[in-house]
Amino acid sequence: MINMEYSTWNNVCEGIFKQSNQTLNKYLQLYPFSILSDKEKKMIKSEKFFNKYIKNGALFRNKLVFDFPRHYIQKNNSAFRNSKLVSPIIHIYLECVGYHVCNKYERNSTRTRCYYAGNMLELDFHYKKSYERFYADVNECTQRYQYYYKFDVTNFFDSIDINILFEQINNNTTIIDSRTALIYKRLLRAIGDGKYPTIEKSCSLSFLATYVYLDSFDRKLEGFLANLDGIGDYQLVRYVDDLFVFFNTSDDKLNDVVSNIKNSVIHNYRDINLNLNEQKSNYGVSDNISEELSAALYDHYVNAQEIEISSMFDENNMKEFIDRLHDVAVKRAHNHDLYKEIKDAVFNITDVKYSSDEIFRYLLYYKDAIFNDEELIRKLKSLFNEDYKIIKYDTKNLINMILNTRNGDLIRSFLNQIFQNNNLDSFDITIIINYLILRGFSHKDLLNKLAAYEPNIYNYINYYCKSSFVKSLLNTDNNSYINLILTDEYDFNGDMKVWYIYFMYRYYRNSNDILEAFSYYKSYFDRVTAHLMNYKGIEQTGKGKPNFRMFYRTGPIKKAYQKLNPSDVDDSIGNLIDTAHDLRNHNPINHSSAEVMDDETLSIHELKNIIAELECLLEQGFAGKP
């Protein structure tokens, strides 16, 4: 069904599985990989599993893979990203898409140092190393260029045009064939509710959005800058949609140059349906860029100069931080900007510009012993008793701080405030999710609290985080007769068309386009019926293969099911098949008569019920040995 190679699947699986559990179990999207056994990892990355379940598209038959719960990922300003959770098998699948493209795509841009969240080619799925390289490049450019212009895009990921993305992928050569591209595009739209999706820790999506989608823009801007009067030299450095344009020019031409650069950026972004974020775009003298990025990182990352944070900060700094937060909590005068101001003021090193976030995280994760200090614990109790919602400004880090104390009274007091709140908002749910992740989802009452507000996330945790997700792949409730492939009982003759048709059904079902969904499901039902009758030995071609040409008419379908169900004396199965057949033939997707459009009594609920009854007929038919 797709042109993915096994080597791609194997390499991506190995890249994901080789990450430490201490890394994987920090994120809800990655947590399921942290509880896999070595035997399960071996099975998932095997060529047999790939051919039977991935390459042919049979994975989409699993009832869970088209569930995409909304996720709670906060930006630095506390706002939430429009993000989704996907099943672990779909997460691997999407990373394979990026890896496949990465190995074949050659960027047209030649003067842009381009970074994104990870490194697809090196199978590094975390942003840290690439962001450090970005830091180093920016700081190196501040020493060679007089001026910089920093640009940002408004709602970057939500604005990406998926059609333009896939045109760009195949701009120079065919990297993804048309059938595979159709599946990938629709999968992305299904996950993102029609838009380019955001998924936690997806290096692939960051790569495609940055390295591929922005390639044409970067190339056009390079050509413009190369011919712009007044510029002596230039360099572009980008991290996703954050773009730095470094350049040299004379003071008398500066205004014209920055105006021309901005106009070009606005114009070229519009060609790919993006808009400049004016509020986050600015220019200035490169020497002052430390206000944008941490200057000390250049020496730290490029010249390997170590700066000992632990010798400069201890529990006293943390106490000062908590005291200042307590002061604003008492006044009920806090907001995200004020929280950041306090953090910047406390965790600051004169002349050594580590960011306050870096210092704070370092103390949390590498110097957690300082949180055993009794006075510090008392201050934390007082702070969170005053207003526990101050956690919303830095959810993951502040919950880590609470847990680092290992103080039962503080933790219980914090949890009690959540349980007493019967009107949870998005920040409360984020707090609950992050606490559960750090506690290995062991708090039953808190899980039940989450279930009342976010049942889809609760189901995700139960399916994938409480036990191995391999069970969901083999569970007959989720997979039904597709398990015949995995258990080698019946391989559906390697039929890729049937799973393509089913994928299209699920895509339209997910989009609530029920007429399109019904049309594809009826085609799927007819084709699987041919497989069913072949499996049961009732009807097959002379070569022993399914007789697809027979099972598109009602007569042969009804006769075949009568042989499977001789006890159906009232012909309810026959009536069901007749109804489904008529609805398909009167569907405007299939027939120009479009008679179904005249039936004002036909409801979406009725169509879904017919699909459910047909599916039950298939499941009952495959049950038991032939």
PDB file of C-alpha atoms in Angstrom, residues 389-577:
ATOM      1  CA  LYS A 389      -2.444  27.351  40.406  1.00  0.00           C
ATOM      2  CA  ILE A 390       0.823  29.242  40.242  1.00  0.00           C
ATOM      3  CA  ILE A 391       2.072  25.873  38.957  1.00  0.00           C
ATOM      4  CA  LYS A 392       0.379  26.586  35.610  1.00  0.00           C
ATOM      5  CA  TYR A 393       3.220  28.900  34.534  1.00  0.00           C
ATOM      6  CA  ASP A 394       5.799  26.098  34.578  1.00  0.00           C
ATOM      7  CA  THR A 395       3.799  22.910  35.088  1.00  0.00           C
ATOM      8  CA  LYS A 396       6.290  20.130  34.484  1.00  0.00           C
ATOM      9  CA  ASN A 397       9.168  21.788  36.338  1.00  0.00           C
ATOM     10  CA  LEU A 398       7.169  22.867  39.382  1.00  0.00           C
ATOM     11  CA  ILE A 399       5.571  19.437  39.796  1.00  0.00           C
ATOM     12  CA  ASN A 400       9.064  17.973  39.607  1.00  0.00           C
ATOM     13  CA  MET A 401      10.029  20.349  42.389  1.00  0.00           C
ATOM     14  CA  ILE A 402       7.181  19.094  44.591  1.00  0.00           C
ATOM     15  CA  LEU A 403       8.067  15.462  43.967  1.00  0.00           C
ATOM     16  CA  ASN A 404      11.765  16.126  44.554  1.00  0.00           C
ATOM     17  CA  THR A 405      10.961  16.977  48.173  1.00  0.00           C
ATOM     18  CA  ARG A 406       9.590  13.438  48.737  1.00  0.00           C
ATOM     19  CA  ASN A 407       7.509  15.060  51.442  1.00  0.00           C
ATOM     20  CA  GLY A 408       4.205  13.219  51.901  1.00  0.00           C
ATOM     21  CA  ASP A 409       2.417  16.128  53.586  1.00  0.00           C
ATOM     22  CA  LEU A 410       3.306  18.561  50.795  1.00  0.00           C
ATOM     23  CA  ILE A 411       2.309  16.104  48.054  1.00  0.00           C
ATOM     24  CA  ARG A 412      -0.991  15.208  49.758  1.00  0.00           C
ATOM     25  CA  SER A 413      -1.796  18.867  50.336  1.00  0.00           C
ATOM     26  CA  PHE A 414      -1.146  19.613  46.672  1.00  0.00           C
ATOM     27  CA  LEU A 415      -3.326  16.683  45.509  1.00  0.00           C
ATOM     28  CA  ASN A 416      -6.151  17.582  47.889  1.00  0.00           C
ATOM     29  CA  GLN A 417      -6.513  20.971  46.273  1.00  0.00           C
ATOM     30  CA  ILE A 418      -6.952  19.305  42.904  1.00  0.00           C
ATOM     31  CA  PHE A 419      -9.529  16.850  44.256  1.00  0.00           C
ATOM     32  CA  GLN A 420     -11.476  19.646  45.937  1.00  0.00           C
ATOM     33  CA  ASN A 421     -11.726  21.485  42.621  1.00  0.00           C
ATOM     34  CA  ASN A 422     -14.851  20.339  40.775  1.00  0.00           C
ATOM     35  CA  ASN A 423     -14.396  22.696  37.873  1.00  0.00           C
ATOM     36  CA  LEU A 424     -11.039  21.817  36.344  1.00  0.00           C
ATOM     37  CA  ASP A 425      -9.648  23.971  33.554  1.00  0.00           C
ATOM     38  CA  SER A 426      -6.954  23.158  30.992  1.00  0.00           C
ATOM     39  CA  PHE A 427      -4.194  24.097  33.429  1.00  0.00           C
ATOM     40  CA  ASP A 428      -5.539  21.723  36.088  1.00  0.00           C
ATOM     41  CA  ILE A 429      -5.722  18.891  33.559  1.00  0.00           C
ATOM     42  CA  THR A 430      -2.151  19.632  32.490  1.00  0.00           C
ATOM     43  CA  ILE A 431      -1.070  19.460  36.124  1.00  0.00           C
ATOM     44  CA  ILE A 432      -2.836  16.107  36.571  1.00  0.00           C
ATOM     45  CA  ILE A 433      -1.304  14.626  33.405  1.00  0.00           C
ATOM     46  CA  ASN A 434       2.218  15.689  34.319  1.00  0.00           C
ATOM     47  CA  TYR A 435       1.845  14.385  37.864  1.00  0.00           C
ATOM     48  CA  LEU A 436       0.574  11.021  36.595  1.00  0.00           C
ATOM     49  CA  ILE A 437       3.455  10.720  34.131  1.00  0.00           C
ATOM     50  CA  LEU A 438       6.024  11.353  36.852  1.00  0.00           C
ATOM     51  CA  ARG A 439       4.258   8.834  39.132  1.00  0.00           C
ATOM     52  CA  GLY A 440       3.995   6.139  36.476  1.00  0.00           C
ATOM     53  CA  PHE A 441       0.172   6.496  36.328  1.00  0.00           C
ATOM     54  CA  SER A 442      -0.133   4.730  39.681  1.00  0.00           C
ATOM     55  CA  HIS A 443      -2.669   7.095  41.270  1.00  0.00           C
ATOM     56  CA  LYS A 444      -6.084   5.499  40.611  1.00  0.00           C
ATOM     57  CA  ASP A 445      -8.198   8.302  42.096  1.00  0.00           C
ATOM     58  CA  LEU A 446      -6.372  10.927  40.052  1.00  0.00           C
ATOM     59  CA  LEU A 447      -6.853   8.834  36.908  1.00  0.00           C
ATOM     60  CA  ASN A 448     -10.580   8.709  37.624  1.00  0.00           C
ATOM     61  CA  LYS A 449     -10.582  12.480  38.075  1.00  0.00           C
ATOM     62  CA  LEU A 450      -8.930  12.816  34.682  1.00  0.00           C
ATOM     63  CA  ALA A 451     -11.442  10.404  33.107  1.00  0.00           C
ATOM     64  CA  ALA A 452     -14.334  12.680  34.038  1.00  0.00           C
ATOM     65  CA  TYR A 453     -12.840  15.527  31.994  1.00  0.00           C
ATOM     66  CA  GLU A 454     -10.715  13.826  29.338  1.00  0.00           C
ATOM     67  CA  PRO A 455     -11.989  10.264  28.759  1.00  0.00           C
ATOM     68  CA  ASN A 456      -9.974   9.938  25.534  1.00  0.00           C
ATOM     69  CA  ILE A 457      -6.688  10.650  27.300  1.00  0.00           C
ATOM     70  CA  TYR A 458      -7.756   8.302  30.085  1.00  0.00           C
ATOM     71  CA  ASN A 459      -8.328   5.568  27.475  1.00  0.00           C
ATOM     72  CA  TYR A 460      -4.949   6.327  25.890  1.00  0.00           C
ATOM     73  CA  ILE A 461      -3.248   5.819  29.248  1.00  0.00           C
ATOM     74  CA  ASN A 462      -5.119   2.562  29.884  1.00  0.00           C
ATOM     75  CA  TYR A 463      -4.382   1.154  26.432  1.00  0.00           C
ATOM     76  CA  TYR A 464      -0.768   2.225  26.097  1.00  0.00           C
ATOM     77  CA  CYS A 465       0.764   3.338  29.415  1.00  0.00           C
ATOM     78  CA  LYS A 466      -0.573   0.937  32.044  1.00  0.00           C
ATOM     79  CA  SER A 467       0.570  -2.108  30.072  1.00  0.00           C
ATOM     80  CA  SER A 468       2.357  -2.845  26.800  1.00  0.00           C
ATOM     81  CA  PHE A 469       0.653  -1.478  23.686  1.00  0.00           C
ATOM     82  CA  VAL A 470       1.460  -4.767  21.949  1.00  0.00           C
ATOM     83  CA  LYS A 471      -1.582  -6.152  23.766  1.00  0.00           C
ATOM     84  CA  SER A 472      -3.780  -3.614  21.964  1.00  0.00           C
ATOM     85  CA  LEU A 473      -2.375  -4.811  18.640  1.00  0.00           C
ATOM     86  CA  LEU A 474      -3.233  -8.433  19.393  1.00  0.00           C
ATOM     87  CA  ASN A 475      -6.500  -7.813  21.252  1.00  0.00           C
ATOM     88  CA  THR A 476      -9.413  -9.257  19.266  1.00  0.00           C
ATOM     89  CA  ASP A 477     -11.683  -6.458  20.516  1.00  0.00           C
ATOM     90  CA  ASN A 478      -9.448  -3.963  18.726  1.00  0.00           C
ATOM     91  CA  ASN A 479      -8.342  -6.072  15.785  1.00  0.00           C
ATOM     92  CA  SER A 480     -10.955  -8.846  15.313  1.00  0.00           C
ATOM     93  CA  TYR A 481     -10.210 -10.869  12.183  1.00  0.00           C
ATOM     94  CA  ILE A 482      -7.032  -8.939  11.315  1.00  0.00           C
ATOM     95  CA  ASN A 483      -5.345 -11.142  13.915  1.00  0.00           C
ATOM     96  CA  LEU A 484      -5.543 -13.942  11.359  1.00  0.00           C
ATOM     97  CA  ILE A 485      -2.659 -12.183   9.596  1.00  0.00           C
ATOM     98  CA  LEU A 486      -0.571 -11.784  12.736  1.00  0.00           C
ATOM     99  CA  THR A 487      -1.139 -15.406  13.787  1.00  0.00           C
ATOM    100  CA  ASP A 488      -0.397 -16.759  10.290  1.00  0.00           C
ATOM    101  CA  GLU A 489      -3.865 -18.341   9.979  1.00  0.00           C
ATOM    102  CA  TYR A 490      -4.846 -16.354   6.904  1.00  0.00           C
ATOM    103  CA  ASP A 491      -2.822 -13.604   5.217  1.00  0.00           C
ATOM    104  CA  PHE A 492      -5.612 -12.185   3.038  1.00  0.00           C
ATOM    105  CA  ASN A 493      -3.430 -13.178   0.080  1.00  0.00           C
ATOM    106  CA  GLY A 494      -1.246 -10.147   0.706  1.00  0.00           C
ATOM    107  CA  ASP A 495      -4.138  -7.960  -0.448  1.00  0.00           C
ATOM    108  CA  MET A 496      -3.145  -4.294  -0.128  1.00  0.00           C
ATOM    109  CA  LYS A 497      -6.247  -2.929  -1.867  1.00  0.00           C
ATOM    110  CA  VAL A 498      -8.550  -4.072   0.898  1.00  0.00           C
ATOM    111  CA  TRP A 499      -6.611  -2.149   3.552  1.00  0.00           C
ATOM    112  CA  TYR A 500      -6.381   0.910   1.326  1.00  0.00           C
ATOM    113  CA  ILE A 501     -10.176   0.892   0.969  1.00  0.00           C
ATOM    114  CA  TYR A 502     -10.534   0.487   4.736  1.00  0.00           C
ATOM    115  CA  PHE A 503      -8.110   3.363   5.342  1.00  0.00           C
ATOM    116  CA  MET A 504     -10.244   5.602   3.140  1.00  0.00           C
ATOM    117  CA  TYR A 505     -13.345   4.558   5.050  1.00  0.00           C
ATOM    118  CA  ARG A 506     -11.729   5.412   8.393  1.00  0.00           C
ATOM    119  CA  TYR A 507     -10.449   8.715   7.042  1.00  0.00           C
ATOM    120  CA  TYR A 508     -13.901   9.857   5.962  1.00  0.00           C
ATOM    121  CA  ARG A 509     -15.503   8.415   9.094  1.00  0.00           C
ATOM    122  CA  ASN A 510     -13.075  10.435  11.173  1.00  0.00           C
ATOM    123  CA  SER A 511     -13.955  13.546   9.179  1.00  0.00           C
ATOM    124  CA  ASN A 512     -17.692  12.904   9.736  1.00  0.00           C
ATOM    125  CA  ASP A 513     -18.213  12.651   5.961  1.00  0.00           C
ATOM    126  CA  ILE A 514     -20.604   9.763   6.379  1.00  0.00           C
ATOM    127  CA  LEU A 515     -21.725   9.371   2.733  1.00  0.00           C
ATOM    128  CA  GLU A 516     -18.113   9.018   1.582  1.00  0.00           C
ATOM    129  CA  ALA A 517     -17.383   6.752   4.552  1.00  0.00           C
ATOM    130  CA  PHE A 518     -20.347   4.501   3.758  1.00  0.00           C
ATOM    131  CA  SER A 519     -19.348   4.238   0.105  1.00  0.00           C
ATOM    132  CA  TYR A 520     -15.847   3.050   0.997  1.00  0.00           C
ATOM    133  CA  TYR A 521     -17.089   0.732   3.731  1.00  0.00           C
ATOM    134  CA  LYS A 522     -19.497  -1.028   1.367  1.00  0.00           C
ATOM    135  CA  SER A 523     -16.623  -1.608  -1.100  1.00  0.00           C
ATOM    136  CA  TYR A 524     -14.533  -2.889   1.802  1.00  0.00           C
ATOM    137  CA  PHE A 525     -17.350  -5.198   2.925  1.00  0.00           C
ATOM    138  CA  ASP A 526     -17.682  -6.701  -0.577  1.00  0.00           C
ATOM    139  CA  ARG A 527     -13.950  -7.296  -0.887  1.00  0.00           C
ATOM    140  CA  VAL A 528     -13.563  -8.776   2.597  1.00  0.00           C
ATOM    141  CA  THR A 529     -16.576 -10.978   1.917  1.00  0.00           C
ATOM    142  CA  ALA A 530     -14.615 -12.491  -0.986  1.00  0.00           C
ATOM    143  CA  HIS A 531     -11.741 -13.126   1.444  1.00  0.00           C
ATOM    144  CA  LEU A 532     -14.111 -14.578   4.032  1.00  0.00           C
ATOM    145  CA  MET A 533     -15.635 -17.056   1.587  1.00  0.00           C
ATOM    146  CA  ASN A 534     -12.155 -18.028   0.390  1.00  0.00           C
ATOM    147  CA  TYR A 535     -11.013 -18.508   4.016  1.00  0.00           C
ATOM    148  CA  LYS A 536     -14.048 -20.658   4.788  1.00  0.00           C
ATOM    149  CA  GLY A 537     -13.693 -22.656   1.559  1.00  0.00           C
ATOM    150  CA  ILE A 538     -17.128 -21.603   0.249  1.00  0.00           C
ATOM    151  CA  GLU A 539     -16.090 -19.714  -2.889  1.00  0.00           C
ATOM    152  CA  GLN A 540     -12.763 -19.143  -4.605  1.00  0.00           C
ATOM    153  CA  THR A 541     -11.249 -18.945  -8.059  1.00  0.00           C
ATOM    154  CA  GLY A 542      -9.727 -21.923  -9.843  1.00  0.00           C
ATOM    155  CA  LYS A 543      -6.352 -20.785  -8.510  1.00  0.00           C
ATOM    156  CA  GLY A 544      -7.623 -20.945  -4.943  1.00  0.00           C
ATOM    157  CA  LYS A 545      -7.736 -17.165  -4.554  1.00  0.00           C
ATOM    158  CA  PRO A 546     -10.652 -14.930  -3.480  1.00  0.00           C
ATOM    159  CA  ASN A 547     -13.273 -14.435  -6.183  1.00  0.00           C
ATOM    160  CA  PHE A 548     -13.573 -10.643  -6.062  1.00  0.00           C
ATOM    161  CA  ARG A 549     -15.636 -10.403  -9.255  1.00  0.00           C
ATOM    162  CA  MET A 550     -18.447 -12.438  -7.751  1.00  0.00           C
ATOM    163  CA  PHE A 551     -19.041 -10.422  -4.601  1.00  0.00           C
ATOM    164  CA  TYR A 552     -20.163  -7.059  -5.836  1.00  0.00           C
ATOM    165  CA  ARG A 553     -23.757  -8.184  -6.501  1.00  0.00           C
ATOM    166  CA  THR A 554     -26.342  -8.897  -3.837  1.00  0.00           C
ATOM    167  CA  GLY A 555     -27.342 -12.360  -5.077  1.00  0.00           C
ATOM    168  CA  PRO A 556     -23.951 -14.108  -4.642  1.00  0.00           C
ATOM    169  CA  ILE A 557     -23.291 -12.227  -1.367  1.00  0.00           C
ATOM    170  CA  LYS A 558     -26.611 -13.340   0.152  1.00  0.00           C
ATOM    171  CA  LYS A 559     -26.176 -16.946  -0.995  1.00  0.00           C
ATOM    172  CA  ALA A 560     -22.686 -17.091   0.502  1.00  0.00           C
ATOM    173  CA  TYR A 561     -23.819 -15.752   3.871  1.00  0.00           C
ATOM    174  CA  GLN A 562     -26.769 -18.153   3.878  1.00  0.00           C
ATOM    175  CA  LYS A 563     -24.260 -20.997   3.704  1.00  0.00           C
ATOM    176  CA  LEU A 564     -22.404 -19.491   6.657  1.00  0.00           C
ATOM    177  CA  ASN A 565     -25.614 -18.797   8.598  1.00  0.00           C
ATOM    178  CA  PRO A 566     -28.220 -21.490   7.742  1.00  0.00           C
ATOM    179  CA  SER A 567     -30.125 -20.643  10.928  1.00  0.00           C
ATOM    180  CA  ASP A 568     -31.072 -17.204   9.574  1.00  0.00           C
ATOM    181  CA  VAL A 569     -34.618 -18.304   8.727  1.00  0.00           C
ATOM    182  CA  ASP A 570     -36.135 -14.802   8.649  1.00  0.00           C
ATOM    183  CA  ASP A 571     -33.543 -13.612   6.095  1.00  0.00           C
ATOM    184  CA  SER A 572     -32.425 -10.665   8.263  1.00  0.00           C
ATOM    185  CA  ILE A 573     -28.944 -10.940   6.745  1.00  0.00           C
ATOM    186  CA  GLY A 574     -30.389 -10.778   3.237  1.00  0.00           C
ATOM    187  CA  ASN A 575     -32.411  -7.675   4.116  1.00  0.00           C
ATOM    188  CA  LEU A 576     -29.328  -6.025   5.585  1.00  0.00           C
ATOM    189  CA  ILE A 577     -27.292  -6.720   2.452  1.00  0.00           C
TER     190      ILE A 577
END
